[in-house]
């Protein structure tokens, strides 16, 4: 078998066999197939797409490219959660402690930023000293002791996805249904949880801009999860404007902490309660959605979710004092308002553009090797549907470089529309696929 023939076959729109997909995944994981050939195949898949059989074969090959975790040493039904990626998507930071505080063991594998979207691991590194480089023993031990652990993708877990994820990030090959489904589900299957709750985003900040495509992605991932014997649920949620207000690593950590203190933005709290209830139902901790929501709200009201976050940060080497004093998180030197050019209602915020503004400020990667600046980003003062007066701040910009700040401000203003009439707000939750 030759990689050249596989690339050409896909480029010409033909279906790859299971053997060809395994040849590529194994060879690429071992470093025998170079990045340039893998990039060419990703681009061919992007344009020619994959069948369900090809997507399943790619998922299983990537899941088996390393170890499959055995979590049987963790008591209870282990529930994992994963988002298809969005702007301001700090959900895991607030949701996992909420769910863990309700008694669901959370054993989660997370990723870094991808394209215009942020990643949980980058955000968590805002806590000085925090690491996701845990051994399997530490990972299992932490879940048993405190109910929550998050690890990064090690060389042993779905290493094929780790390499392909970084490659797709810089070759404009992220937003393809089969590549997203296989990337997410290979990690989730390798990470060994019993139940998986997927947050599938749709709108201008999502990889799937169109709701129909998001539904197709959700159905594909649920099909793969169920056929692998895992209880799998997908929630389709809105990403047509940034989630909550904060976009940028440390800024999002602060917003997640504020949410656990009971001061979260309405859309973000709604998403956490919806995903959290699905996790409690899947884990057998609640029988109805109402009781699950009550338990989660109680975890916020009593402070137990905030305490859980502090325990989790501490257990993974981080300075948990920042949980109680967010002034200790990384801070940008320049914090300046972006004034509204006119008065009216905010009628649109092109969401991926806001993600790109954060990237331009240094909050994301331009190349695989880029170092990111955890302190930069934007905090929206107005969301879609809000009234704004001319000159009032639309957002606060957090930057370390005045040149980059000016560019990001210009791009942000181009992404916002203000109109004389109040726009319709789209609901946060579009559908739940059991
Ligand atoms: N999240 C992932 O883990 N992989 C993708 O391809 C997209 C979002």
PDB file of N, CA, C and O and ligand atoms in Angstrom, residues 82-85 114 161 165 168 174 179-181 183-184 187 207, ligand 1:
ATOM      1  N   UNK A  82     -18.087  16.450  26.047  1.00  0.00           N
ATOM      2  CA  UNK A  82     -17.196  17.072  25.071  1.00  0.00           C
ATOM      3  C   UNK A  82     -17.976  18.035  24.199  1.00  0.00           C
ATOM      4  O   UNK A  82     -19.106  17.771  23.823  1.00  0.00           O
ATOM      5  N   UNK A  83     -17.341  19.156  23.898  1.00  0.00           N
ATOM      6  CA  UNK A  83     -17.968  20.157  23.033  1.00  0.00           C
ATOM      7  C   UNK A  83     -17.304  20.102  21.664  1.00  0.00           C
ATOM      8  O   UNK A  83     -16.113  19.809  21.552  1.00  0.00           O
ATOM      9  N   UNK A  84     -18.084  20.414  20.621  1.00  0.00           N
ATOM     10  CA  UNK A  84     -17.479  20.447  19.284  1.00  0.00           C
ATOM     11  C   UNK A  84     -16.664  21.731  19.101  1.00  0.00           C
ATOM     12  O   UNK A  84     -16.038  21.917  18.066  1.00  0.00           O
ATOM     13  N   UNK A  85     -16.711  22.629  20.078  1.00  0.00           N
ATOM     14  CA  UNK A  85     -15.839  23.807  20.040  1.00  0.00           C
ATOM     15  C   UNK A  85     -16.579  25.079  19.697  1.00  0.00           C
ATOM     16  O   UNK A  85     -17.404  25.114  18.788  1.00  0.00           O
ATOM     17  N   UNK A 114      -8.396  25.101  19.041  1.00  0.00           N
ATOM     18  CA  UNK A 114      -8.435  24.611  17.665  1.00  0.00           C
ATOM     19  C   UNK A 114      -9.061  25.705  16.810  1.00  0.00           C
ATOM     20  O   UNK A 114     -10.157  26.170  17.110  1.00  0.00           O
ATOM     21  N   UNK A 161      -5.133  11.129  16.942  1.00  0.00           N
ATOM     22  CA  UNK A 161      -5.940  12.350  16.957  1.00  0.00           C
ATOM     23  C   UNK A 161      -5.101  13.529  17.425  1.00  0.00           C
ATOM     24  O   UNK A 161      -5.235  14.638  16.909  1.00  0.00           O
ATOM     25  N   UNK A 165      -5.149  16.561  15.066  1.00  0.00           N
ATOM     26  CA  UNK A 165      -5.824  17.744  15.613  1.00  0.00           C
ATOM     27  C   UNK A 165      -4.926  18.967  15.413  1.00  0.00           C
ATOM     28  O   UNK A 165      -5.350  20.011  14.907  1.00  0.00           O
ATOM     29  N   UNK A 168      -4.671  19.701  11.600  1.00  0.00           N
ATOM     30  CA  UNK A 168      -5.895  20.294  11.035  1.00  0.00           C
ATOM     31  C   UNK A 168      -6.043  21.748  11.479  1.00  0.00           C
ATOM     32  O   UNK A 168      -6.543  22.583  10.734  1.00  0.00           O
ATOM     33  N   UNK A 174     -10.476  21.767   9.645  1.00  0.00           N
ATOM     34  CA  UNK A 174     -11.195  21.384  10.864  1.00  0.00           C
ATOM     35  C   UNK A 174     -12.660  21.062  10.563  1.00  0.00           C
ATOM     36  O   UNK A 174     -13.176  20.019  10.970  1.00  0.00           O
ATOM     37  N   UNK A 179     -14.263  14.352  10.064  1.00  0.00           N
ATOM     38  CA  UNK A 179     -13.027  14.612  10.809  1.00  0.00           C
ATOM     39  C   UNK A 179     -13.340  15.044  12.239  1.00  0.00           C
ATOM     40  O   UNK A 179     -12.639  14.654  13.177  1.00  0.00           O
ATOM     41  N   UNK A 180     -14.401  15.824  12.419  1.00  0.00           N
ATOM     42  CA  UNK A 180     -14.768  16.232  13.787  1.00  0.00           C
ATOM     43  C   UNK A 180     -15.303  15.026  14.558  1.00  0.00           C
ATOM     44  O   UNK A 180     -14.890  14.759  15.689  1.00  0.00           O
ATOM     45  N   UNK A 181     -16.220  14.280  13.929  1.00  0.00           N
ATOM     46  CA  UNK A 181     -16.831  13.138  14.628  1.00  0.00           C
ATOM     47  C   UNK A 181     -15.761  12.126  15.038  1.00  0.00           C
ATOM     48  O   UNK A 181     -15.742  11.646  16.178  1.00  0.00           O
ATOM     49  N   UNK A 183     -12.525  12.625  15.428  1.00  0.00           N
ATOM     50  CA  UNK A 183     -11.600  13.206  16.396  1.00  0.00           C
ATOM     51  C   UNK A 183     -12.203  13.140  17.807  1.00  0.00           C
ATOM     52  O   UNK A 183     -11.558  12.661  18.756  1.00  0.00           O
ATOM     53  N   UNK A 184     -13.432  13.580  17.926  1.00  0.00           N
ATOM     54  CA  UNK A 184     -14.057  13.607  19.260  1.00  0.00           C
ATOM     55  C   UNK A 184     -14.327  12.190  19.754  1.00  0.00           C
ATOM     56  O   UNK A 184     -13.961  11.827  20.878  1.00  0.00           O
ATOM     57  N   UNK A 187     -11.309  10.019  20.929  1.00  0.00           N
ATOM     58  CA  UNK A 187     -10.822  10.408  22.267  1.00  0.00           C
ATOM     59  C   UNK A 187     -11.760   9.883  23.338  1.00  0.00           C
ATOM     60  O   UNK A 187     -11.342   9.398  24.369  1.00  0.00           O
ATOM     61  N   UNK A 207     -17.999  25.171  14.214  1.00  0.00           N
ATOM     62  CA  UNK A 207     -17.476  24.614  12.970  1.00  0.00           C
ATOM     63  C   UNK A 207     -18.648  24.255  12.050  1.00  0.00           C
ATOM     64  O   UNK A 207     -18.527  24.309  10.841  1.00  0.00           O
TER      65      UNK A 207
HETATM   66  N1  LIG B   1     -13.090  19.067  19.058  1.00  0.00           N
HETATM   67  C1  LIG B   1     -12.293  17.992  18.836  1.00  0.00           C
HETATM   68  O1  LIG B   1     -11.869  17.336  19.779  1.00  0.00           O
HETATM   69  N2  LIG B   1     -12.002  17.683  17.583  1.00  0.00           N
HETATM   70  C2  LIG B   1     -12.469  18.364  16.522  1.00  0.00           C
HETATM   71  O2  LIG B   1     -12.174  18.014  15.398  1.00  0.00           O
HETATM   72  C3  LIG B   1     -13.301  19.479  16.761  1.00  0.00           C
HETATM   73  C4  LIG B   1     -13.611  19.817  18.055  1.00  0.00           C
END
